Amino acid sequence: MKRKAAEKLFDLIYTDAMTGVCNRTAYEEQIKRLKRKNIRLDNITVVVVKLDDLNEINYTLGNRTGDEIVKHMADCIIRTIGERANICRVGGGGVLCVADDEVMAYVAALRDLRSVEGKGRP
C-alpha cells in the first residue's frame, strides 16, 4: 500500500498531467544529476520542440483546442523518439528531449512527421 502511494506521489511530482511526459521538475532534476556525475555534456543532445503561437491558438480557438494540439505534439514526439530520449514538457508548448547523439536521425523523422501532419491543420 505504501509503495503504491509513493509511486502515485512520484508520478504527481515528475509527470506532466496533460501529456504524460516528464515535467519541468523532472527535467531540472535530470540536469542536476548529469552535472553531479560530471558526465561529458558533448555526448548529450537536447532537442527543443516549441509550438509556435500557442497563445494565439488558445485565444482564437480556445484553450481546449490548444491543449489538444499540445497533447498531439507530445504524442508525435513519443511515437518518433520514444524510449531513445527523456521527453519533458517544460511549459506551454515547449518540449525538451534529452538523449545521446544517436537520437538525431529520429529528430529528422520528427521534422518529416511535423510537415506531413501539419498540412490542413489550423
C-alpha atoms as a printed R data frame, in Angstrom:
    type eleno elety resid chain resno      x      y       z
1   ATOM     1    CA   MET     A     1  0.000  0.000   0.000
2   ATOM     2    CA   LYS     A     2  2.784  2.441   0.907
3   ATOM     3    CA   ARG     A     3  4.644  1.577  -2.290
4   ATOM     4    CA   LYS     A     4  1.615  2.418  -4.443
5   ATOM     5    CA   ALA     A     5  1.187  5.699  -2.604
6   ATOM     6    CA   ALA     A     6  4.879  6.511  -3.142
7   ATOM     7    CA   GLU     A     7  4.595  5.688  -6.859
8   ATOM     8    CA   LYS     A     8  1.499  7.892  -7.154
9   ATOM     9    CA   LEU     A     9  3.308 10.750  -5.400
10  ATOM    10    CA   PHE     A    10  6.324 10.302  -7.690
11  ATOM    11    CA   ASP     A    11  4.030 10.488 -10.742
12  ATOM    12    CA   LEU     A    12  2.375 13.642  -9.433
13  ATOM    13    CA   ILE     A    13  5.721 15.319  -8.822
14  ATOM    14    CA   TYR     A    14  7.537 14.354 -12.040
15  ATOM    15    CA   THR     A    15  4.855 13.826 -14.717
16  ATOM    16    CA   ASP     A    16  3.029 16.433 -16.774
17  ATOM    17    CA   ALA     A    17 -0.652 15.665 -16.186
18  ATOM    18    CA   MET     A    18 -1.804 16.765 -19.635
19  ATOM    19    CA   THR     A    19  0.710 14.927 -21.839
20  ATOM    20    CA   GLY     A    20  2.021 12.117 -19.640
21  ATOM    21    CA   VAL     A    21  5.665 13.003 -20.334
22  ATOM    22    CA   CYS     A    22  8.094 14.251 -17.706
23  ATOM    23    CA   ASN     A    23  7.542 17.767 -16.419
24  ATOM    24    CA   ARG     A    24  9.897 20.685 -15.825
25  ATOM    25    CA   THR     A    25 10.781 19.464 -12.327
26  ATOM    26    CA   ALA     A    26 11.884 16.087 -13.721
27  ATOM    27    CA   TYR     A    27 13.952 17.855 -16.402
28  ATOM    28    CA   GLU     A    28 15.702 20.063 -13.858
29  ATOM    29    CA   GLU     A    29 16.437 17.046 -11.628
30  ATOM    30    CA   GLN     A    30 17.897 15.182 -14.608
31  ATOM    31    CA   ILE     A    31 20.205 18.094 -15.441
32  ATOM    32    CA   LYS     A    32 21.333 18.282 -11.786
33  ATOM    33    CA   ARG     A    33 22.150 14.538 -11.831
34  ATOM    34    CA   LEU     A    34 24.154 14.934 -15.031
35  ATOM    35    CA   LYS     A    35 26.141 17.806 -13.515
36  ATOM    36    CA   ARG     A    36 26.811 15.899 -10.269
37  ATOM    37    CA   LYS     A    37 28.038 12.852 -12.184
38  ATOM    38    CA   ASN     A    38 30.337 15.055 -14.298
39  ATOM    39    CA   ILE     A    39 29.024 13.414 -17.451
40  ATOM    40    CA   ARG     A    40 30.569 14.829 -20.606
41  ATOM    41    CA   LEU     A    41 27.846 17.036 -21.998
42  ATOM    42    CA   ASP     A    42 29.245 16.834 -25.524
43  ATOM    43    CA   ASN     A    43 27.708 13.331 -25.619
44  ATOM    44    CA   ILE     A    44 24.273 14.681 -24.697
45  ATOM    45    CA   THR     A    45 21.781 16.099 -27.189
46  ATOM    46    CA   VAL     A    46 18.968 18.398 -26.127
47  ATOM    47    CA   VAL     A    47 16.252 18.864 -28.730
48  ATOM    48    CA   VAL     A    48 13.806 21.720 -28.206
49  ATOM    49    CA   VAL     A    49 10.382 21.393 -29.799
50  ATOM    50    CA   LYS     A    50  8.309 24.559 -29.481
51  ATOM    51    CA   LEU     A    51  4.736 25.014 -30.563
52  ATOM    52    CA   ASP     A    52  4.662 28.464 -32.118
53  ATOM    53    CA   ASP     A    53  1.720 30.758 -31.467
54  ATOM    54    CA   LEU     A    54  0.156 28.657 -28.690
55  ATOM    55    CA   ASN     A    55 -1.210 31.822 -27.078
56  ATOM    56    CA   GLU     A    56 -2.847 32.847 -30.346
57  ATOM    57    CA   ILE     A    57 -4.295 29.344 -30.782
58  ATOM    58    CA   ASN     A    58 -5.716 29.462 -27.254
59  ATOM    59    CA   TYR     A    59 -7.145 32.923 -27.855
60  ATOM    60    CA   THR     A    60 -8.741 32.228 -31.237
61  ATOM    61    CA   LEU     A    61 -9.677 28.538 -30.992
62  ATOM    62    CA   GLY     A    62 -9.914 28.099 -27.217
63  ATOM    63    CA   ASN     A    63 -7.771 26.525 -24.516
64  ATOM    64    CA   ARG     A    64 -9.240 23.075 -25.069
65  ATOM    65    CA   THR     A    65 -8.065 23.136 -28.698
66  ATOM    66    CA   GLY     A    66 -4.643 24.414 -27.605
67  ATOM    67    CA   ASP     A    67 -4.399 21.590 -25.060
68  ATOM    68    CA   GLU     A    68 -5.319 19.018 -27.716
69  ATOM    69    CA   ILE     A    69 -2.623 20.367 -30.030
70  ATOM    70    CA   VAL     A    70 -0.013 20.198 -27.232
71  ATOM    71    CA   LYS     A    71 -1.081 16.606 -26.461
72  ATOM    72    CA   HIS     A    72 -0.865 15.710 -30.143
73  ATOM    73    CA   MET     A    73  2.612 17.259 -30.374
74  ATOM    74    CA   ALA     A    74  3.788 15.258 -27.346
75  ATOM    75    CA   ASP     A    75  2.293 12.093 -28.822
76  ATOM    76    CA   CYS     A    76  4.149 12.680 -32.119
77  ATOM    77    CA   ILE     A    77  7.413 13.084 -30.212
78  ATOM    78    CA   ILE     A    78  6.752  9.925 -28.184
79  ATOM    79    CA   ARG     A    79  5.927  7.918 -31.334
80  ATOM    80    CA   THR     A    80  9.020  9.186 -33.147
81  ATOM    81    CA   ILE     A    81 11.690  9.384 -30.458
82  ATOM    82    CA   GLY     A    82 10.085  7.167 -27.807
83  ATOM    83    CA   GLU     A    83 12.409  5.489 -25.344
84  ATOM    84    CA   ARG     A    84 15.514  6.918 -27.030
85  ATOM    85    CA   ALA     A    85 15.186 10.179 -25.082
86  ATOM    86    CA   ASN     A    86 13.822 11.589 -21.882
87  ATOM    87    CA   ILE     A    87 10.901 13.722 -23.074
88  ATOM    88    CA   CYS     A    88  9.902 16.635 -20.834
89  ATOM    89    CA   ARG     A    89  7.238 19.299 -21.195
90  ATOM    90    CA   VAL     A    90  8.740 22.416 -19.708
91  ATOM    91    CA   GLY     A    91  5.762 24.715 -20.072
92  ATOM    92    CA   GLY     A    92  3.162 25.868 -22.554
93  ATOM    93    CA   GLY     A    93  4.039 24.467 -25.938
94  ATOM    94    CA   GLY     A    94  7.671 23.695 -25.115
95  ATOM    95    CA   VAL     A    95  9.008 20.143 -25.007
96  ATOM    96    CA   LEU     A    96 12.635 19.129 -24.485
97  ATOM    97    CA   CYS     A    97 14.132 15.779 -25.413
98  ATOM    98    CA   VAL     A    98 17.378 14.853 -23.649
99  ATOM    99    CA   ALA     A    99 19.299 11.992 -25.253
100 ATOM   100    CA   ASP     A   100 22.642 10.855 -26.556
101 ATOM   101    CA   ASP     A   101 23.860 11.830 -30.014
102 ATOM   102    CA   GLU     A   102 22.220  8.800 -31.620
103 ATOM   103    CA   VAL     A   103 18.796 10.484 -31.458
104 ATOM   104    CA   MET     A   104 19.470 12.966 -34.277
105 ATOM   105    CA   ALA     A   105 18.226 10.584 -37.001
106 ATOM   106    CA   TYR     A   106 14.894 10.447 -35.183
107 ATOM   107    CA   VAL     A   107 14.767 14.231 -34.976
108 ATOM   108    CA   ALA     A   108 14.844 14.314 -38.779
109 ATOM   109    CA   ALA     A   109 11.930 11.845 -38.781
110 ATOM   110    CA   LEU     A   110 10.091 14.101 -36.338
111 ATOM   111    CA   ARG     A   111 10.608 17.047 -38.711
112 ATOM   112    CA   ASP     A   112  9.171 14.981 -41.561
113 ATOM   113    CA   LEU     A   113  6.214 13.915 -39.412
114 ATOM   114    CA   ARG     A   114  5.538 17.525 -38.467
115 ATOM   115    CA   SER     A   115  5.462 18.633 -42.060
116 ATOM   116    CA   VAL     A   116  3.090 15.803 -43.026
117 ATOM   117    CA   GLU     A   117  0.755 16.160 -40.044
118 ATOM   118    CA   GLY     A   118  0.779 19.947 -40.203
119 ATOM   119    CA   LYS     A   119 -0.916 20.071 -43.574
120 ATOM   120    CA   GLY     A   120 -4.537 21.121 -43.331
121 ATOM   121    CA   ARG     A   121 -4.362 21.898 -39.602
122 ATOM   122    CA   PRO     A   122 -5.203 25.304 -38.155
